[in-house]
XYZ file of N, CA and C in Angstrom:
432
model
N -13.167 8.672 2.283
C -13.727 9.971 1.978
C -12.972 11.037 2.765
N -12.607 12.127 2.093
C -11.845 13.180 2.752
C -12.754 14.063 3.594
N -12.138 14.752 4.522
C -12.850 15.640 5.431
C -12.790 17.054 4.885
N -13.922 17.727 4.892
C -13.994 19.108 4.417
C -14.138 20.056 5.587
N -13.472 21.175 5.484
C -13.532 22.253 6.456
C -14.123 23.461 5.742
N -14.902 24.245 6.442
C -15.457 25.466 5.873
C -14.648 26.650 6.404
N -14.173 27.486 5.501
C -13.481 28.716 5.880
C -14.403 29.883 5.572
N -14.623 30.739 6.568
C -15.563 31.845 6.462
C -14.807 33.147 6.728
N -14.989 34.107 5.854
C -14.361 35.406 6.037
C -15.323 36.296 6.819
N -14.838 36.804 7.951
C -15.683 37.657 8.789
C -14.918 38.925 9.163
N -15.680 39.983 9.411
C -15.069 41.232 9.843
C -14.495 41.073 11.234
N -13.391 41.735 11.471
C -12.773 41.725 12.792
C -13.375 42.872 13.610
N -14.607 42.626 14.095
C -15.280 43.622 14.921
C -16.130 42.901 15.957
N -16.457 43.595 17.002
C -17.241 43.029 18.090
C -18.538 42.422 17.563
N -18.796 41.185 17.954
C -20.047 40.520 17.610
C -20.025 39.687 16.342
N -18.986 39.802 15.531
C -18.951 39.053 14.263
C -18.960 37.542 14.485
N -18.165 37.066 15.410
C -18.117 35.631 15.675
C -19.455 35.160 16.240
N -20.020 35.924 17.152
C -21.329 35.571 17.712
C -22.381 35.477 16.615
N -22.368 36.431 15.694
C -23.377 36.461 14.634
C -23.268 35.243 13.730
N -22.078 34.905 13.286
C -21.944 33.749 12.392
C -22.304 32.459 13.133
N -21.951 32.375 14.400
C -22.325 31.185 15.185
C -23.840 31.095 15.331
N -24.494 32.228 15.503
C -25.951 32.233 15.630
C -26.625 31.853 14.317
N -26.099 32.339 13.202
C -26.631 31.982 11.880
C -26.570 30.469 11.688
N -25.438 29.883 12.037
C -25.293 28.429 11.907
C -26.225 27.699 12.869
N -26.329 28.182 14.100
C -27.215 27.553 15.089
C -28.667 27.614 14.627
N -29.088 28.760 14.117
C -30.460 28.911 13.634
C -30.748 27.961 12.476
N -29.709 27.616 11.729
C -29.861 26.686 10.618
C -29.704 25.225 11.023
N -29.495 24.977 12.321
C -29.372 23.613 12.808
C -28.014 22.978 12.565
N -26.989 23.809 12.379
C -25.636 23.299 12.124
C -24.868 23.287 13.445
N -24.347 22.109 13.799
C -23.581 21.934 15.027
C -22.090 22.069 14.725
N -21.424 22.964 15.445
C -19.977 23.137 15.280
C -19.259 22.070 16.094
N -18.398 21.310 15.448
C -17.599 20.322 16.158
C -16.253 20.920 16.554
N -15.683 21.738 15.686
C -14.395 22.373 15.975
C -14.329 23.692 15.239
N -13.539 24.604 15.788
C -13.311 25.850 15.080
C -11.955 26.419 15.424
N -11.484 27.214 14.502
C -10.238 27.940 14.679
C -10.446 29.295 14.031
N -9.882 30.317 14.610
C -10.005 31.643 14.007
C -8.643 32.312 13.984
N -8.343 32.907 12.850
C -7.119 33.688 12.680
C -7.564 35.062 12.218
N -6.932 36.101 12.768
C -7.393 37.429 12.398
C -6.272 38.323 11.915
N -6.682 39.345 11.192
C -5.814 40.448 10.821
C -6.489 41.678 11.414
N -6.009 42.837 11.077
C -6.594 44.045 11.655
C -8.058 44.221 11.259
N -8.418 43.890 10.022
C -9.770 44.158 9.540
C -10.649 42.922 9.388
N -10.064 41.770 9.074
C -10.846 40.580 8.798
C -10.254 39.366 9.504
N -11.073 38.343 9.626
C -10.627 37.088 10.187
C -11.076 35.946 9.300
N -10.430 34.837 9.462
C -10.852 33.616 8.791
C -11.261 32.642 9.884
N -12.531 32.304 9.880
C -13.081 31.333 10.808
C -13.103 29.995 10.086
N -12.429 29.007 10.637
C -12.409 27.668 10.049
C -13.212 26.756 10.960
N -14.163 26.036 10.356
C -15.037 25.189 11.158
C -15.123 23.783 10.577
N -15.354 22.836 11.462
C -15.657 21.460 11.094
C -17.089 21.207 11.550
N -17.922 20.794 10.601
C -19.324 20.504 10.874
C -19.675 19.190 10.197
N -20.736 18.575 10.672
C -21.135 17.295 10.091
C -21.694 17.456 8.682
N -22.481 18.489 8.452
C -23.089 18.696 7.142
C -22.496 19.948 6.504
N -21.380 19.756 5.814
C -20.640 20.864 5.210
C -21.483 21.611 4.185
N -22.186 20.868 3.338
C -22.971 21.495 2.270
C -24.070 22.391 2.856
N -24.728 21.919 3.888
C -25.779 22.705 4.539
C -25.193 23.972 5.147
N -24.057 23.862 5.802
C -23.418 25.025 6.415
C -23.068 26.073 5.363
N -22.482 25.629 4.259
C -22.105 26.560 3.191
C -23.348 27.239 2.618
N -24.388 26.478 2.399
C -25.632 27.035 1.864
C -26.195 28.116 2.792
N -26.238 27.825 4.072
C -26.755 28.779 5.059
C -25.882 30.035 5.111
N -24.586 29.830 5.130
C -23.674 30.965 5.208
C -23.806 31.874 3.987
N -23.813 31.281 2.809
C -23.923 32.092 1.593
C -25.265 32.814 1.531
N -26.327 32.144 1.956
C -27.652 32.756 1.977
C -27.683 33.972 2.905
N -26.813 33.971 3.910
C -26.738 35.075 4.858
C -25.623 36.069 4.536
N -25.094 35.981 3.328
C -24.135 36.974 2.854
C -22.683 36.740 3.199
N -22.348 35.582 3.709
C -20.956 35.297 4.058
C -20.198 34.756 2.851
N -18.939 35.127 2.756
C -18.045 34.556 1.760
C -17.364 33.372 2.434
N -17.496 32.208 1.831
C -16.896 31.019 2.427
C -16.476 30.053 1.333
N -15.617 29.140 1.709
C -15.177 28.090 0.793
C -14.833 26.858 1.605
N -14.727 25.738 0.919
C -14.346 24.501 1.605
C -12.940 24.102 1.188
N -12.267 23.440 2.100
C -10.936 22.900 1.870
C -10.896 21.476 2.390
N -10.074 20.670 1.785
C -9.830 19.325 2.292
C -8.782 19.403 3.388
N -9.080 18.787 4.510
C -8.150 18.755 5.641
C -7.981 17.309 6.097
N -7.000 17.102 6.910
C -6.720 15.785 7.484
C -7.115 15.816 8.956
N -7.755 14.761 9.398
C -8.093 14.612 10.815
C -7.495 13.315 11.321
N -6.864 13.381 12.458
C -6.343 12.173 13.100
C -6.749 12.191 14.562
N -6.917 11.009 15.120
C -7.193 10.879 16.550
C -5.872 10.622 17.244
N -5.617 11.382 18.297
C -4.357 11.254 19.006
C -4.638 11.102 20.501
N -3.711 10.483 21.221
C -3.888 10.408 22.673
C -3.901 11.811 23.265
N -4.711 12.040 24.262
C -4.793 13.335 24.915
C -3.726 13.388 26.000
N -2.494 13.628 25.547
C -1.352 13.674 26.455
C -0.256 14.553 25.865
N 0.628 15.046 26.691
C 1.720 15.876 26.183
C 2.575 15.116 25.168
N 2.894 15.780 24.089
C 3.776 15.201 23.073
C 3.080 14.494 21.928
N 1.792 14.204 22.063
C 1.101 13.451 21.012
C 1.058 14.225 19.698
N 0.770 15.514 19.763
C 0.727 16.305 18.534
C 2.121 16.424 17.917
N 3.129 16.552 18.743
C 4.502 16.622 18.241
C 4.878 15.337 17.503
N 4.416 14.204 18.009
C 4.694 12.929 17.340
C 4.061 12.876 15.962
N 2.817 13.333 15.848
C 2.159 13.346 14.539
C 2.878 14.305 13.596
N 3.249 15.462 14.099
C 3.948 16.431 13.261
C 5.284 15.885 12.770
N 5.954 15.101 13.595
C 7.230 14.532 13.153
C 7.019 13.513 12.038
N 5.896 12.821 12.048
C 5.595 11.849 10.989
C 5.365 12.551 9.660
N 4.645 13.665 9.670
C 4.329 14.347 8.411
C 5.377 15.373 7.997
N 6.427 15.528 8.784
C 7.501 16.455 8.418
C 8.469 15.763 7.468
N 8.008 15.575 6.263
C 8.782 14.886 5.228
C 8.767 15.737 3.956
N 9.735 15.511 3.072
C 9.716 16.239 1.803
C 8.406 15.991 1.055
N 7.863 17.043 0.483
C 6.616 16.937 -0.260
C 5.380 17.251 0.545
N 5.552 17.470 1.853
C 4.417 17.819 2.713
C 4.753 19.113 3.443
N 3.865 20.068 3.327
C 4.031 21.338 4.029
C 2.762 21.604 4.823
N 2.914 21.779 6.114
C 1.768 22.035 6.980
C 1.434 23.520 6.915
N 0.225 23.825 6.472
C -0.207 25.211 6.359
C -0.748 25.728 7.685
N -1.518 24.912 8.389
C -2.005 25.254 9.718
C -2.567 24.000 10.360
N -2.726 24.064 11.676
C -3.270 22.928 12.426
C -4.002 23.445 13.652
N -4.950 22.649 14.131
C -5.615 22.942 15.391
C -6.125 21.632 15.966
N -6.311 21.615 17.259
C -6.730 20.390 17.932
C -7.967 20.683 18.779
N -8.703 19.631 19.086
C -9.852 19.762 19.966
C -10.086 18.448 20.678
N -10.722 18.520 21.830
C -10.943 17.340 22.658
C -12.003 16.438 22.044
N -11.858 15.165 22.285
C -12.798 14.165 21.789
C -13.995 14.064 22.714
N -15.102 13.637 22.158
C -16.287 13.358 22.967
C -16.296 11.902 23.422
N -15.314 11.143 22.976
C -15.231 9.725 23.329
C -14.664 9.566 24.740
N -14.821 8.390 25.283
C -14.382 8.141 26.651
C -12.963 7.569 26.738
N -12.225 7.580 25.624
C -10.911 6.937 25.626
C -9.747 7.914 25.774
N -10.010 9.097 26.335
C -8.959 10.092 26.544
C -8.174 10.391 25.277
N -8.893 10.678 24.224
C -8.235 11.042 22.982
C -8.621 12.460 22.601
N -7.897 12.977 21.649
C -8.175 14.292 21.092
C -8.108 14.150 19.577
N -8.559 15.159 18.886
C -8.472 15.163 17.433
C -7.575 16.300 17.002
N -6.870 16.069 15.935
C -6.052 17.107 15.350
C -6.482 17.270 13.907
N -6.698 18.490 13.508
C -7.052 18.824 12.134
C -5.876 19.592 11.566
N -5.457 19.258 10.364
C -4.446 20.080 9.725
C -4.613 20.086 8.224
N -4.228 21.210 7.658
C -4.253 21.378 6.206
C -2.813 21.337 5.726
N -2.621 20.591 4.675
C -1.281 20.427 4.135
C -1.296 20.583 2.626
N -0.158 20.960 2.097
C 0.068 20.731 0.684
C 0.749 19.360 0.664
N 0.475 18.567 -0.332
C 0.986 17.204 -0.340
C 0.080 16.259 0.416
N -1.231 16.418 0.230
C -2.238 15.627 0.944
C -1.996 14.124 0.808
N -1.788 13.654 -0.418
C -1.605 12.207 -0.632
C -0.372 11.684 0.098
N 0.720 12.414 0.033
C 1.949 12.004 0.722
C 1.734 12.009 2.232
N 1.043 13.025 2.738
C 0.786 13.107 4.178
C -0.043 11.920 4.650
N -1.108 11.584 3.927
C -1.936 10.449 4.340
C -1.162 9.145 4.233
N -0.275 9.060 3.261
C 0.561 7.854 3.097
C 1.501 7.659 4.279
N 2.206 8.719 4.686
C 3.165 8.570 5.787
C 2.453 8.386 7.126
N 1.302 9.004 7.284
C 0.532 8.797 8.513
C 0.079 7.344 8.619
N -0.465 6.812 7.551
C -0.915 5.415 7.555
C 0.248 4.461 7.795
N 1.382 4.738 7.176
C 2.563 3.889 7.360
C 3.038 3.895 8.808
N 2.805 5.001 9.514
C 3.205 5.109 10.921
C 2.120 4.596 11.865
N 1.037 4.061 11.301
C -0.037 3.533 12.141
C -0.970 4.601 12.685
N -0.977 5.770 12.051
C -1.861 6.862 12.467
C -2.921 7.008 11.376
N -4.087 6.425 11.597
C -5.103 6.485 10.537
C -5.692 7.880 10.363
N -5.916 8.220 9.104
C -6.606 9.460 8.773
C -8.098 9.177 8.894
N -8.793 10.005 9.649
C -10.203 9.772 9.918
C -11.093 10.292 8.803
N -12.154 9.573 8.532
C -13.178 10.049 7.626
C -14.142 10.931 8.412
N -15.011 11.624 7.700
C -16.017 12.441 8.380
C -16.894 11.574 9.260
N -17.240 10.411 8.773
C -18.097 9.502 9.550
C -17.418 9.074 10.850
N -16.127 8.771 10.790
C -15.391 8.375 11.989
C -15.258 9.539 12.968
N -15.040 10.723 12.444
C -14.889 11.906 13.294
C -16.168 12.220 14.047
N -17.323 11.961 13.412
C -18.602 12.295 14.034
C -19.279 11.119 14.695
N -18.634 9.954 14.707
C -19.233 8.778 15.351
C -19.383 9.035 16.840
N -20.494 8.636 17.376
C -20.764 8.842 18.809
C -20.200 7.690 19.614
C-alpha cells in the first residue's frame, strides 16, 4: 500500500501554521512529519499523518484547500551520508525527485525516515528494492 501525504495551501502570514496545526489537533490528528515551502503570499504545508482521510475531511471542513499525493518513505540509518546514498540509488533515468524531507524515527534503532515525491514512482520503488532499501507502507511507518 502506498503512502499518502496531505498538501495544504496556507497564507504566508503570522499564525497560519499555528492555526492549521490547531485545527488538526482539535480533530485528533497527530502529525508525524511536516515540511513547509513558502512564497511571498502562500505556502504549501506537506504533512504525513496516520489517518489521511480524516485529516483531509477536517481541513476541508475548516476551509482549507488541500490534496493528497503518493510519496515514498524509506527508513535510513541516522548518520551522515545515508540520505545521499538513497538519492544515488534513485538517481536513474525515468525518476525525477520533486522534493524530499527527512525526520527522526521514534524507534530505538537510530534510524530516520525520508519522504520523497518522485515522478516515476514505479521505477523508483523498483530500484530502491533492488538496492535493498525497502519502501515503507503506512503501517510500517506508524508501527510503534
